[in-house]
Amino acid sequence: MTATLEWNKIMRLADLPKQIGKEVHLKGKSIALFHLSNGEVRAVANSCPHQNGPLAEGIVSGEYVFCPLHDWKISLVTGEVQKPDNGCVEVYETQIKDDYIYIMV
């Protein structure tokens, strides 16, 4: 059985402060949602590959989030952890339509 991906309306863009993460739950997944300073919205799995730290509580810098537990630097574009650490988190496609944020899950 193959899961079908679809756009899911999450929240108004105006309700997501820039540079502050927000945890959202969608289809049994915990997702960290970020409104970057450049206006883009990014979404990744809300669990650091190191020790499952809550990425929505991390510090955002540019297109990266730093895990609040051990400061691992994770790309919000690719999901890859910056070397010398290793790992990757799932990245979800986002779009803004009529001032609302949508995530593909």
PDB file of C-alpha atoms in Angstrom, residues 3-58:
ATOM      1  CA  ALA A   3       0.738   6.498   0.950  1.00  0.00           C
ATOM      2  CA  THR A   4      -0.544   9.422  -1.088  1.00  0.00           C
ATOM      3  CA  LEU A   5       1.148  12.762  -0.540  1.00  0.00           C
ATOM      4  CA  GLU A   6      -1.087  15.799  -0.328  1.00  0.00           C
ATOM      5  CA  TRP A   7      -0.954  19.468   0.613  1.00  0.00           C
ATOM      6  CA  ASN A   8      -2.103  20.121   4.177  1.00  0.00           C
ATOM      7  CA  LYS A   9      -3.188  23.592   5.319  1.00  0.00           C
ATOM      8  CA  ILE A  10      -1.321  24.350   8.554  1.00  0.00           C
ATOM      9  CA  MET A  11      -1.681  27.966   9.677  1.00  0.00           C
ATOM     10  CA  ARG A  12      -1.625  31.594   8.628  1.00  0.00           C
ATOM     11  CA  LEU A  13       1.828  32.829   7.690  1.00  0.00           C
ATOM     12  CA  ALA A  14       1.314  35.874   9.943  1.00  0.00           C
ATOM     13  CA  ASP A  15       0.920  33.533  12.948  1.00  0.00           C
ATOM     14  CA  LEU A  16       4.416  32.040  12.540  1.00  0.00           C
ATOM     15  CA  PRO A  17       7.035  34.484  13.849  1.00  0.00           C
ATOM     16  CA  LYS A  18      10.269  34.709  11.905  1.00  0.00           C
ATOM     17  CA  GLN A  19      13.262  32.810  13.294  1.00  0.00           C
ATOM     18  CA  ILE A  20      11.137  30.933  15.879  1.00  0.00           C
ATOM     19  CA  GLY A  21      10.339  27.254  15.416  1.00  0.00           C
ATOM     20  CA  LYS A  22       6.852  25.811  15.842  1.00  0.00           C
ATOM     21  CA  GLU A  23       5.985  22.162  16.326  1.00  0.00           C
ATOM     22  CA  VAL A  24       3.006  20.906  14.350  1.00  0.00           C
ATOM     23  CA  HIS A  25       1.516  17.404  14.289  1.00  0.00           C
ATOM     24  CA  LEU A  26       0.341  16.042  10.976  1.00  0.00           C
ATOM     25  CA  LYS A  27      -0.585  12.488  10.007  1.00  0.00           C
ATOM     26  CA  GLY A  28       1.210  11.036  13.032  1.00  0.00           C
ATOM     27  CA  LYS A  29       4.376  13.047  12.410  1.00  0.00           C
ATOM     28  CA  SER A  30       5.956  15.744  14.568  1.00  0.00           C
ATOM     29  CA  ILE A  31       7.176  18.493  12.215  1.00  0.00           C
ATOM     30  CA  ALA A  32       9.296  21.554  13.010  1.00  0.00           C
ATOM     31  CA  LEU A  33       8.110  24.583  11.028  1.00  0.00           C
ATOM     32  CA  PHE A  34      10.264  27.687  10.529  1.00  0.00           C
ATOM     33  CA  HIS A  35       9.678  31.115   8.950  1.00  0.00           C
ATOM     34  CA  LEU A  36      13.160  32.242   7.918  1.00  0.00           C
ATOM     35  CA  SER A  37      14.389  35.823   7.888  1.00  0.00           C
ATOM     36  CA  ASN A  38      14.436  35.739   4.052  1.00  0.00           C
ATOM     37  CA  GLY A  39      10.666  35.051   4.070  1.00  0.00           C
ATOM     38  CA  GLU A  40      10.874  31.364   3.144  1.00  0.00           C
ATOM     39  CA  VAL A  41       9.063  28.725   5.197  1.00  0.00           C
ATOM     40  CA  ARG A  42      10.823  25.416   5.860  1.00  0.00           C
ATOM     41  CA  ALA A  43       9.627  22.206   7.495  1.00  0.00           C
ATOM     42  CA  VAL A  44      11.682  19.266   8.787  1.00  0.00           C
ATOM     43  CA  ALA A  45      11.122  16.296  11.058  1.00  0.00           C
ATOM     44  CA  ASN A  46      11.148  17.591  14.632  1.00  0.00           C
ATOM     45  CA  SER A  47      13.763  15.135  15.875  1.00  0.00           C
ATOM     46  CA  CYS A  48      17.536  15.530  15.753  1.00  0.00           C
ATOM     47  CA  PRO A  49      19.226  12.347  14.468  1.00  0.00           C
ATOM     48  CA  HIS A  50      21.709  12.483  17.367  1.00  0.00           C
ATOM     49  CA  GLN A  51      19.486  12.075  20.448  1.00  0.00           C
ATOM     50  CA  ASN A  52      16.032  13.087  19.224  1.00  0.00           C
ATOM     51  CA  GLY A  53      16.302  16.698  20.387  1.00  0.00           C
ATOM     52  CA  PRO A  54      13.226  18.835  19.534  1.00  0.00           C
ATOM     53  CA  LEU A  55      14.395  20.909  16.566  1.00  0.00           C
ATOM     54  CA  ALA A  56      11.412  23.289  16.822  1.00  0.00           C
ATOM     55  CA  GLU A  57      13.034  24.535  20.050  1.00  0.00           C
ATOM     56  CA  GLY A  58      16.410  25.103  18.374  1.00  0.00           C
TER      57      GLY A  58
END
